[in-house]
Coordinates of C-alpha atoms in Angstrom, one line a residue:
M1 CA 57.2 24.6 139.2
L2 CA 56.0 27.2 136.7
R3 CA 57.7 27.5 133.4
L4 CA 58.8 30.8 131.9
T5 CA 57.2 32.4 128.9
G6 CA 58.7 34.7 126.3
N7 CA 56.8 37.6 127.8
D8 CA 58.5 36.8 131.2
L9 CA 61.9 37.3 129.6
K10 CA 60.8 40.4 127.7
T11 CA 59.5 42.0 131.0
R12 CA 62.8 41.3 132.7
L13 CA 64.9 42.7 129.8
L14 CA 62.8 45.9 129.6
A15 CA 63.5 46.4 133.3
L16 CA 67.2 46.4 132.6
W17 CA 67.0 48.7 129.6
K18 CA 66.5 52.0 131.4
P19 CA 68.2 55.4 131.2
P20 CA 70.8 56.6 131.9
R21 CA 72.6 53.4 130.6
W22 CA 70.2 53.0 127.7
A23 CA 68.4 55.7 125.8
A24 CA 66.5 53.1 123.7
P25 CA 66.1 49.3 123.8
P26 CA 68.8 47.4 121.8
H27 CA 67.9 45.6 118.6
R28 CA 70.6 43.0 118.4
L29 CA 71.9 40.9 121.3
G30 CA 74.2 38.0 121.8
V31 CA 73.3 34.9 123.9
A32 CA 76.0 32.7 125.6
V33 CA 74.9 29.1 125.4
S34 CA 76.8 26.2 127.0
G35 CA 74.2 23.6 126.3
G36 CA 73.1 23.2 130.0
V37 CA 69.5 23.6 131.1
D38 CA 69.8 27.2 132.1
S39 CA 71.3 28.5 128.9
M40 CA 69.1 26.3 126.7
A41 CA 66.0 27.7 128.5
L42 CA 67.3 31.2 127.9
A43 CA 67.9 30.4 124.2
V44 CA 64.4 29.1 123.6
L45 CA 62.9 32.1 125.3
C46 CA 65.0 34.4 123.1
K47 CA 63.6 32.6 120.1
E48 CA 60.0 33.2 121.4
I49 CA 60.5 37.0 121.5
Q50 CA 62.7 37.4 118.5
D51 CA 61.1 39.6 115.8
Q52 CA 62.0 42.3 113.3
H53 CA 62.8 44.7 116.2
L54 CA 64.9 42.4 118.3
Q55 CA 67.3 39.8 116.9
F56 CA 69.5 37.3 118.8
K57 CA 72.8 35.6 117.9
A58 CA 73.8 32.6 120.0
F59 CA 77.5 32.0 120.8
V60 CA 78.8 28.6 121.8
V61 CA 82.3 28.5 123.3
D62 CA 84.5 25.4 122.5
H63 CA 86.7 25.5 125.6
K64 CA 89.1 22.8 124.4
A65 CA 89.4 21.6 128.0
R66 CA 88.2 18.1 127.2
P67 CA 89.1 15.8 124.2
H68 CA 85.5 15.8 122.9
S69 CA 84.7 19.5 123.5
T70 CA 84.6 20.4 119.8
A71 CA 82.0 17.6 119.1
E72 CA 80.0 18.8 122.1
A73 CA 80.0 22.4 120.9
E74 CA 78.8 21.3 117.5
V75 CA 75.9 19.3 119.0
V76 CA 74.8 22.4 121.0
A77 CA 75.2 24.7 117.9
N78 CA 73.0 22.3 115.8
R79 CA 70.3 22.3 118.5
L80 CA 70.3 26.1 118.5
K81 CA 70.1 26.3 114.7
E82 CA 67.1 23.9 114.9
L83 CA 65.4 26.3 117.3
G84 CA 65.9 29.0 114.6
L85 CA 68.7 31.0 116.3
D86 CA 71.7 32.3 114.3
T87 CA 74.6 30.5 115.9
D88 CA 78.4 30.9 116.0
I89 CA 81.0 28.6 117.6
R90 CA 84.0 30.3 119.2
T91 CA 87.1 28.3 120.1
I92 CA 89.4 29.1 123.0
A93 CA 93.2 29.2 122.3
W94 CA 95.0 28.3 125.5
P95 CA 98.3 30.1 125.9
S96 CA 100.1 27.2 127.5
T97 CA 101.0 23.7 126.3
T98 CA 99.9 22.4 129.7
P99 CA 96.6 20.6 129.5
P100 CA 94.0 23.1 130.7
C101 CA 92.5 20.9 133.4
E102 CA 95.9 20.5 135.0
M103 CA 96.5 24.2 135.5
N104 CA 96.3 25.5 139.1
N105 CA 94.2 28.4 138.1
F106 CA 92.1 26.6 135.5
E107 CA 88.8 28.1 136.6
S108 CA 89.9 31.7 136.5
Q109 CA 91.8 31.2 133.3
A110 CA 88.9 29.5 131.6
R111 CA 86.6 32.4 132.7
T112 CA 88.9 35.0 131.3
L113 CA 89.4 33.3 128.0
R114 CA 85.7 32.5 127.7
F115 CA 84.7 36.1 128.2
Q116 CA 87.4 37.4 125.8
A117 CA 86.1 35.0 123.2
L118 CA 82.5 36.1 123.8
G119 CA 83.6 39.8 123.7
R120 CA 85.3 39.5 120.3
A121 CA 82.3 37.5 119.1
C122 CA 79.9 40.4 120.1
L123 CA 82.3 42.9 118.6
E124 CA 82.5 41.1 115.2
S125 CA 78.8 40.4 115.0
R126 CA 77.9 44.0 116.1
T127 CA 75.7 42.9 118.9
Q128 CA 74.8 45.5 121.5
G129 CA 75.3 43.3 124.6
L130 CA 75.3 39.7 125.8
L131 CA 72.7 37.7 127.7
L132 CA 73.9 35.2 130.3
A133 CA 71.7 32.6 132.0
H134 CA 72.8 32.9 135.7
H135 CA 69.8 32.0 137.9
E136 CA 68.7 32.1 141.5
N137 CA 70.7 29.1 142.5
D138 CA 73.9 30.6 141.0
Q139 CA 73.2 33.8 143.0
A140 CA 72.8 31.9 146.3
E141 CA 76.0 30.0 145.7
T142 CA 77.9 33.2 144.9
V143 CA 76.7 35.0 148.1
L144 CA 77.6 32.0 150.3
L145 CA 81.0 31.7 148.7
R146 CA 81.6 35.4 149.5
I147 CA 80.5 34.9 153.1
L148 CA 82.9 32.1 153.4
A149 CA 85.7 34.3 151.9
G150 CA 85.1 36.9 154.6
Y151 CA 83.2 39.5 152.6
L152 CA 80.8 41.9 154.5
G153 CA 78.5 44.7 153.6
F154 CA 78.4 45.6 149.9
G155 CA 80.7 42.7 149.2
L156 CA 77.6 40.5 149.5
Q157 CA 75.8 42.1 146.5
G158 CA 76.3 38.9 144.5
I159 CA 75.9 38.7 140.8
K160 CA 74.5 41.9 139.2
P161 CA 71.7 41.8 136.6
L162 CA 73.5 44.4 134.6
S163 CA 77.3 45.0 134.4
N164 CA 80.1 46.1 132.1
F165 CA 81.6 43.3 130.0
P166 CA 84.2 41.5 132.2
E167 CA 87.7 40.4 131.3
C168 CA 88.0 42.6 128.2
H169 CA 90.0 45.5 129.5
G170 CA 91.8 47.2 126.5
L171 CA 89.5 45.7 123.9
F172 CA 88.1 48.7 122.1
G173 CA 84.4 48.3 121.1
V174 CA 83.8 45.9 124.1
H175 CA 85.5 47.4 127.2
E176 CA 84.8 50.9 125.8
G177 CA 84.1 52.6 122.5
A178 CA 81.2 50.5 121.4
V179 CA 79.9 52.1 118.1
N180 CA 76.4 50.7 118.1
V181 CA 75.3 51.0 121.7
S182 CA 72.3 53.3 122.3
S183 CA 73.6 54.9 125.5
D184 CA 73.2 58.4 126.8
N185 CA 75.4 58.3 129.9
T186 CA 78.3 59.9 128.1
D187 CA 77.2 63.5 127.8
P188 CA 77.8 65.0 124.4
K189 CA 78.6 68.3 126.0
E190 CA 81.6 66.6 127.7
P191 CA 80.9 67.7 131.3
F192 CA 84.0 68.6 133.4
S193 CA 86.0 69.0 130.2
A194 CA 88.5 71.8 129.5
P195 CA 88.3 73.8 126.3
N196 CA 89.9 72.2 123.3
S197 CA 90.1 68.9 125.2
T198 CA 90.2 65.4 123.7
R199 CA 86.8 63.7 123.4
S200 CA 85.9 60.7 125.5
A201 CA 85.3 57.2 124.2
S202 CA 81.7 56.0 124.2
T203 CA 80.7 53.3 126.7
G204 CA 81.4 49.6 126.2
L205 CA 79.1 46.6 125.8
S206 CA 76.9 45.4 128.6
V207 CA 76.2 42.0 130.1
F208 CA 72.6 41.2 131.0
R209 CA 71.4 38.5 133.5
P210 CA 67.6 38.6 133.4
L211 CA 67.1 35.3 135.2
L212 CA 68.7 36.0 138.6
D213 CA 65.3 35.7 140.3
V214 CA 64.3 32.5 138.6
P215 CA 65.0 29.1 140.4
K216 CA 66.6 26.4 138.3
E217 CA 63.5 24.2 138.5
S218 CA 61.6 26.8 136.4
L219 CA 64.3 26.6 133.7
V220 CA 64.0 22.8 133.7
A221 CA 60.2 23.1 133.4
T222 CA 60.7 25.6 130.5
C223 CA 63.0 23.3 128.6
K224 CA 60.6 20.3 129.1
Y225 CA 57.6 22.4 127.9
F226 CA 59.4 23.3 124.7
N227 CA 60.9 19.8 124.2
V228 CA 64.4 21.3 124.2
P229 CA 67.2 18.9 125.2
W230 CA 70.1 19.9 127.3
V231 CA 73.3 18.3 128.5
E232 CA 74.3 17.7 132.1
D233 CA 78.0 18.2 133.2
A234 CA 78.7 15.4 135.6
T235 CA 81.7 17.4 137.0
N236 CA 79.3 20.0 138.5
R237 CA 78.1 17.4 141.0
D238 CA 81.5 16.4 142.3
P239 CA 82.1 18.5 145.5
S240 CA 85.8 17.5 145.5
L241 CA 86.5 19.4 142.3
T242 CA 85.6 23.0 143.2
M243 CA 84.5 25.1 146.1
R244 CA 81.4 26.1 144.2
N245 CA 80.4 22.4 143.7
A246 CA 80.8 21.9 147.5
V247 CA 78.6 24.9 148.2
R248 CA 76.0 23.7 145.7
L249 CA 75.8 20.4 147.5
F250 CA 75.6 22.1 150.9
L251 CA 72.7 24.4 149.8
N252 CA 70.7 21.4 148.6
D253 CA 70.3 20.3 152.3
E254 CA 66.7 21.1 153.2
K255 CA 67.6 21.2 157.0
L256 CA 69.7 24.3 156.7
P257 CA 68.8 27.2 159.0
R258 CA 66.8 30.0 157.3
S259 CA 69.7 32.4 157.2
L260 CA 71.7 30.0 155.0
Q261 CA 68.8 28.9 152.7
S262 CA 69.0 29.9 149.0
R263 CA 66.0 32.2 149.1
H264 CA 67.4 34.1 152.1
L265 CA 70.8 34.5 150.5
V266 CA 69.2 35.8 147.3
E267 CA 67.1 38.3 149.3
L268 CA 70.3 39.4 151.1
A269 CA 72.1 40.1 147.8
L270 CA 69.1 42.1 146.6
L271 CA 69.1 44.2 149.8
K272 CA 72.8 44.9 149.5
R273 CA 72.5 45.9 145.8
T274 CA 69.5 48.2 146.5
R275 CA 71.4 50.0 149.3
H276 CA 74.5 50.3 147.2
A277 CA 72.5 51.7 144.3
L278 CA 71.0 54.4 146.5
A279 CA 74.5 55.3 147.9
A280 CA 75.9 55.3 144.4
K281 CA 73.2 57.6 143.2
H282 CA 73.8 60.0 146.0
A283 CA 77.6 59.9 145.3
E284 CA 76.9 60.8 141.6
S285 CA 74.8 63.8 142.7
L286 CA 77.7 64.9 145.0
L287 CA 80.1 64.6 142.1
H288 CA 78.1 67.1 140.1
K289 CA 78.1 69.5 143.2
L290 CA 81.9 69.7 143.4
S291 CA 83.0 73.2 142.8
L292 CA 85.0 74.0 139.7
C293 CA 85.5 70.4 138.8
N294 CA 87.4 70.2 135.5
I295 CA 89.2 67.5 133.5
D296 CA 91.8 68.3 130.8
K297 CA 91.6 65.2 128.8
R298 CA 94.8 66.2 126.8
S299 CA 96.9 65.2 129.9
G300 CA 94.3 63.5 132.1
R301 CA 94.6 66.3 134.7
L302 CA 91.8 66.9 137.2
T303 CA 91.2 70.1 139.2
F304 CA 88.4 70.8 141.7
E305 CA 87.6 72.6 144.9
V306 CA 86.3 71.5 148.3
R307 CA 84.7 74.3 150.3
E308 CA 83.6 74.1 153.9
E309 CA 80.2 75.5 152.9
D310 CA 79.7 72.7 150.3
Y311 CA 76.4 71.0 150.5
F312 CA 77.7 67.5 151.3
L313 CA 80.2 68.7 153.9
G314 CA 77.3 70.3 155.8
N315 CA 75.4 67.0 155.7
L316 CA 78.5 65.2 156.9
R317 CA 78.8 67.4 159.9
R318 CA 75.2 66.6 160.9
T319 CA 75.7 62.9 160.2
L320 CA 78.9 62.7 162.3
E321 CA 77.8 64.7 165.3
N322 CA 78.2 62.8 168.5
Q323 CA 79.3 59.7 166.6
K324 CA 82.5 57.9 166.0
I325 CA 84.0 59.5 163.0
Q326 CA 83.4 57.3 160.0
L327 CA 82.6 58.6 156.5
P328 CA 79.3 57.4 155.0
T329 CA 79.3 55.0 152.1
Q330 CA 78.2 57.7 149.6
V331 CA 81.3 59.8 150.4
V332 CA 83.6 56.9 150.0
L333 CA 82.0 56.1 146.6
L334 CA 82.4 59.8 145.7
A335 CA 86.1 59.6 146.4
G336 CA 86.3 56.5 144.2
R337 CA 84.4 58.2 141.4
I338 CA 86.7 61.3 141.5
A339 CA 89.7 59.1 141.3
A340 CA 88.3 57.0 138.4
L341 CA 88.0 60.1 136.2
V342 CA 91.7 60.2 135.8
S343 CA 93.3 57.1 137.3
P344 CA 95.2 54.7 135.1
L345 CA 93.9 51.8 137.1
E346 CA 91.2 49.5 135.9
F347 CA 89.7 49.1 139.4
I348 CA 90.0 51.2 142.5
P349 CA 89.6 49.1 145.7
T350 CA 87.2 50.3 148.3
S351 CA 90.1 50.6 150.8
T352 CA 91.8 53.1 148.4
S353 CA 88.6 55.1 148.0
Q354 CA 88.3 55.2 151.8
F355 CA 91.9 56.5 152.1
I356 CA 91.2 59.2 149.5
A357 CA 87.9 60.3 151.2
D358 CA 89.7 60.6 154.5
K359 CA 92.4 62.8 152.9
L360 CA 89.9 65.0 151.0
F361 CA 87.1 65.5 153.4
M362 CA 87.8 64.4 157.0
A363 CA 90.3 67.2 157.8
M364 CA 87.6 69.8 156.8
L365 CA 85.2 68.6 159.5
P366 CA 85.2 69.9 163.0
Q367 CA 87.2 67.5 165.3
N368 CA 86.8 67.8 169.1
D369 CA 89.2 65.0 169.9
H370 CA 92.9 66.1 169.9
E371 CA 94.1 62.6 168.7
T372 CA 91.5 62.6 165.9
K373 CA 92.7 66.0 164.8
K374 CA 96.3 64.8 164.5
T375 CA 95.3 61.7 162.4
T376 CA 92.9 63.6 160.1
S377 CA 94.9 66.8 159.5
L378 CA 94.9 67.9 155.9
V379 CA 98.1 67.0 154.0
P380 CA 99.3 69.2 151.1
Q381 CA 100.1 66.1 148.9
F382 CA 99.5 62.4 148.9
T383 CA 99.5 59.5 146.4
A384 CA 96.7 57.0 145.8
A385 CA 95.1 55.1 142.8
G386 CA 98.2 55.8 140.7
L387 CA 97.7 59.6 141.1
V388 CA 99.3 62.5 142.9
W389 CA 96.8 64.7 144.8
S390 CA 98.1 68.2 145.6
S391 CA 96.1 70.7 147.6
T392 CA 96.3 74.5 148.0
K393 CA 94.4 76.3 150.7
K394 CA 92.5 79.3 149.3
R395 CA 91.8 82.4 151.2
G396 CA 88.3 82.8 152.6
N397 CA 86.6 84.6 155.4
A398 CA 87.1 83.7 159.0
Q399 CA 84.3 81.2 159.0
S400 CA 85.0 79.5 155.7
H401 CA 87.9 77.9 153.9
A402 CA 88.4 76.2 150.6
Y403 CA 91.0 73.8 149.2
S404 CA 91.9 73.6 145.6
W405 CA 93.0 70.1 144.5
D406 CA 95.2 69.3 141.4
V407 CA 95.2 65.6 140.5
T408 CA 97.7 64.2 138.0
R409 CA 99.1 60.8 137.0
Q410 CA 101.7 59.6 139.4
P411 CA 105.2 59.7 137.8
L412 CA 106.6 56.2 137.0
G413 CA 109.0 54.8 139.5
R414 CA 112.4 53.4 138.5
K415 CA 111.2 49.8 138.7
Q416 CA 107.9 50.5 136.9
N417 CA 107.6 49.6 133.2
M418 CA 106.7 52.3 130.8
P419 CA 103.2 51.7 129.3
T420 CA 103.4 51.3 125.5
C421 CA 101.4 50.4 122.4
E422 CA 102.7 49.6 119.0
W423 CA 101.5 49.7 115.4
S424 CA 103.5 48.1 112.6
T425 CA 103.2 49.5 109.1
V426 CA 101.0 47.5 106.6
R427 CA 102.0 48.5 103.1
H428 CA 99.1 49.2 100.7
H429 CA 99.2 49.9 97.0
E430 CA 96.4 52.4 97.2
K431 CA 97.3 55.9 98.4
H432 CA 96.0 56.7 101.9
N433 CA 95.2 60.2 103.3
P434 CA 96.2 60.5 107.0
T435 CA 93.5 63.0 107.5
N436 CA 90.8 60.6 106.3
N437 CA 88.7 59.5 109.2
S438 CA 87.6 56.2 107.7
I439 CA 88.5 53.2 109.9
S440 CA 90.2 51.4 107.1
S441 CA 92.9 54.2 107.0
F442 CA 94.1 53.4 110.6
R443 CA 95.4 50.5 112.6
P444 CA 93.4 49.1 115.5
W445 CA 92.6 51.1 118.6
Q446 CA 94.8 50.4 121.6
L447 CA 94.6 51.6 125.2
L448 CA 97.7 53.4 126.6
D449 CA 98.2 53.7 130.3
G450 CA 94.5 52.9 131.0
R451 CA 93.6 56.4 129.9
F452 CA 94.1 57.1 126.2
W453 CA 92.7 55.2 123.3
L454 CA 94.9 55.6 120.2
K455 CA 95.1 54.3 116.7
V456 CA 97.8 55.3 114.3
W457 CA 98.5 55.3 110.5
S458 CA 101.9 55.6 109.0
S459 CA 103.3 55.2 105.5
R460 CA 106.9 56.1 106.4
Y461 CA 107.8 54.5 109.7
E462 CA 108.0 50.7 110.1
T463 CA 106.9 50.7 113.7
V464 CA 105.2 53.6 115.6
Q465 CA 105.1 53.3 119.4
A466 CA 103.0 55.2 121.9
R467 CA 104.3 55.9 125.4
L468 CA 104.3 58.7 128.0
L469 CA 106.4 61.8 127.5
Q470 CA 109.8 61.7 129.2
E471 CA 112.0 64.6 130.3
A472 CA 114.7 63.8 127.7
D473 CA 112.1 63.9 124.9
L474 CA 111.1 67.5 125.3
S475 CA 114.3 69.3 124.5
S476 CA 114.9 67.3 121.3
F477 CA 111.3 67.7 120.2
L478 CA 111.3 71.4 120.8
S479 CA 114.7 71.9 119.0
V480 CA 113.1 71.3 115.5
F481 CA 110.7 74.2 115.8
D482 CA 111.5 77.9 115.3
D483 CA 111.4 80.3 118.2
S484 CA 107.8 81.4 117.5
Q485 CA 106.5 77.8 117.3
K486 CA 108.6 76.8 120.3
N487 CA 107.0 79.6 122.5
R488 CA 103.5 78.6 121.4
L489 CA 104.2 75.0 122.2
K490 CA 105.6 75.9 125.7
H491 CA 102.5 78.0 126.3
L492 CA 100.3 75.1 125.3
L493 CA 102.2 72.7 127.6
K494 CA 101.8 75.2 130.5
L495 CA 98.0 75.3 129.9
A496 CA 97.3 71.6 129.2
A497 CA 99.9 69.9 131.3
P498 CA 101.7 72.3 133.8
G499 CA 104.6 71.0 135.9
K500 CA 104.9 67.3 136.3
A501 CA 101.5 66.7 134.6
R502 CA 103.3 66.9 131.2
W503 CA 105.0 63.6 132.0
S504 CA 101.6 61.9 131.7
L505 CA 101.1 63.2 128.1
P506 CA 101.0 60.4 125.4
V507 CA 103.6 60.7 122.6
L508 CA 104.2 58.9 119.4
I509 CA 107.7 57.8 118.6
E510 CA 109.6 56.0 115.9
K511 CA 110.6 52.7 117.4
G512 CA 114.4 52.2 117.1
S513 CA 115.4 55.9 116.8
E514 CA 113.2 56.9 119.8
Q515 CA 112.5 60.1 117.9
V516 CA 109.3 61.8 119.2
L517 CA 107.0 62.3 116.2
A518 CA 104.0 63.8 117.8
I519 CA 102.1 64.7 120.9
P520 CA 98.7 63.5 119.7
T521 CA 96.4 65.0 122.4
L522 CA 97.9 68.4 121.7
R523 CA 97.7 67.9 117.9
I524 CA 101.3 68.7 117.4
Q525 CA 103.7 66.7 115.2
L526 CA 107.1 67.2 113.7
P527 CA 107.3 69.4 110.6
G528 CA 107.0 67.4 107.4
T529 CA 105.3 64.3 108.9
K530 CA 101.7 65.2 108.2
K531 CA 101.7 63.3 104.9
H532 CA 103.2 60.2 106.5
L533 CA 101.7 60.0 110.0
G534 CA 98.1 60.3 111.2
W535 CA 96.2 59.3 114.4
Q536 CA 93.0 59.4 116.3
V537 CA 92.9 59.7 120.0
K538 CA 90.1 59.5 122.6
Y539 CA 90.2 59.8 126.4
K540 CA 88.8 56.9 128.4
T541 CA 85.0 56.7 129.0
I542 CA 83.6 58.9 131.6
Q543 CA 80.3 57.4 132.7
L544 CA 77.8 59.7 134.1
G545 CA 74.7 58.9 136.1
T546 CA 75.7 55.2 136.6
T547 CA 78.1 53.1 138.6
M548 CA 78.5 50.2 136.4
Q549 CA 80.8 47.5 137.8
H550 CA 82.5 44.4 136.6
E551 CA 81.5 41.1 138.2
A552 CA 83.6 39.1 140.6
T553 CA 81.8 35.8 140.2

């Protein structure tokens, strides 16, 4: 089996560093190394291409799942240092006193904690992404596991060579807001934004898997060529421990039919990813063709129009003629993209996107069947993806109609917990200026309600809390302003957050007294608090020209 060279790795990386995700190649990357043959081969190849323009930092995670894990991590770290790679050991802190290996959800917990440790490591070392050593055999195992779990269609895409950083939702600088990522898919002109709106956070860090088309045998040959030792985890060969181990043993059977052989499974995943990418690209173009699409990031309110003469509705009519009515994939993806612009949810399931697409578009298509007409008639309002979707039919000529949609955050139910963030005061001897934009003047960024990134400074209040505006807050907050200021504030609320949309506005309160101190996205605060309270606020990332997804491996 042919070994890999440094140039092989560089070619694969350059193929991943393409616009719109990347405007220029990164110059500093992290490498996750467990000590196995795959990650050690990746590490030595990184050393081969490391130069003044591209530097690597290796991260070894001490998982604390076995008694000797710390000693094992140190052995791996020393080998990496001998290769000439800057190396850091990160230790997992398990939240439970139960021995990790005895947990029912040990695998998923270990994965979450490992990625969170790696995310913080990348953030602190200011790397622009993380390399993982998943290879062709891992891909085949993943696809077969998904087949066994009942996945079909795009559920069989397998592991993606490029994805957002998994398991780090709410970690600013990793999940979103990376300060040193050379990315151009967040448009500086803030497309879809209302005037005077809050700016969006930049994109987060990426995970790269450049070896997905490389069989494990090539990685073994690479380590042997460079005389790099590796460790073998005996538990990976025990089929009774995990489903993946059982699938790995099954795939080693040379008598398998072609459809279940590793190479065929990898080709299947590539086909599904290619088709999904084409549909996603089409969905992105449809998003930009929506009429009067506008987001007010002060409240997270979305408005847009769907017209019968719209380009994609005309295409839909032709696609669905004389066929059973079923929306194409790109339209379902479009519905999901529309929802993701303002939804508080981290993920929007495909079934939810399908439901939204049916409500938005199906009723505007000609229906010949009476029963189909009844099931696809346009409803004036529905809820999905944590949002309220309200429509108004606009007047048009006899042959054409348009519907205006207003999408806002769904009000919290009685049994739903109010989303909150907190910042406790840290006393400093030096005098701070709340208008100073330096990071040291503020407490860490936190994500409120999956939509607003906030960080707060205070010299007066012991604890400042962020939550959503409530009906009882408004009257007491307005009462401290004079009539002129009160009228201006009411007018601003009407523009930025009309009706129930105002109950999705973030507010800062003094914990304990529950006094509303400020509505940060409207840049309004109580008189006399400017010297003692400051903040920065960003709306969540709106990614354009890409459909980056988290992994489900």
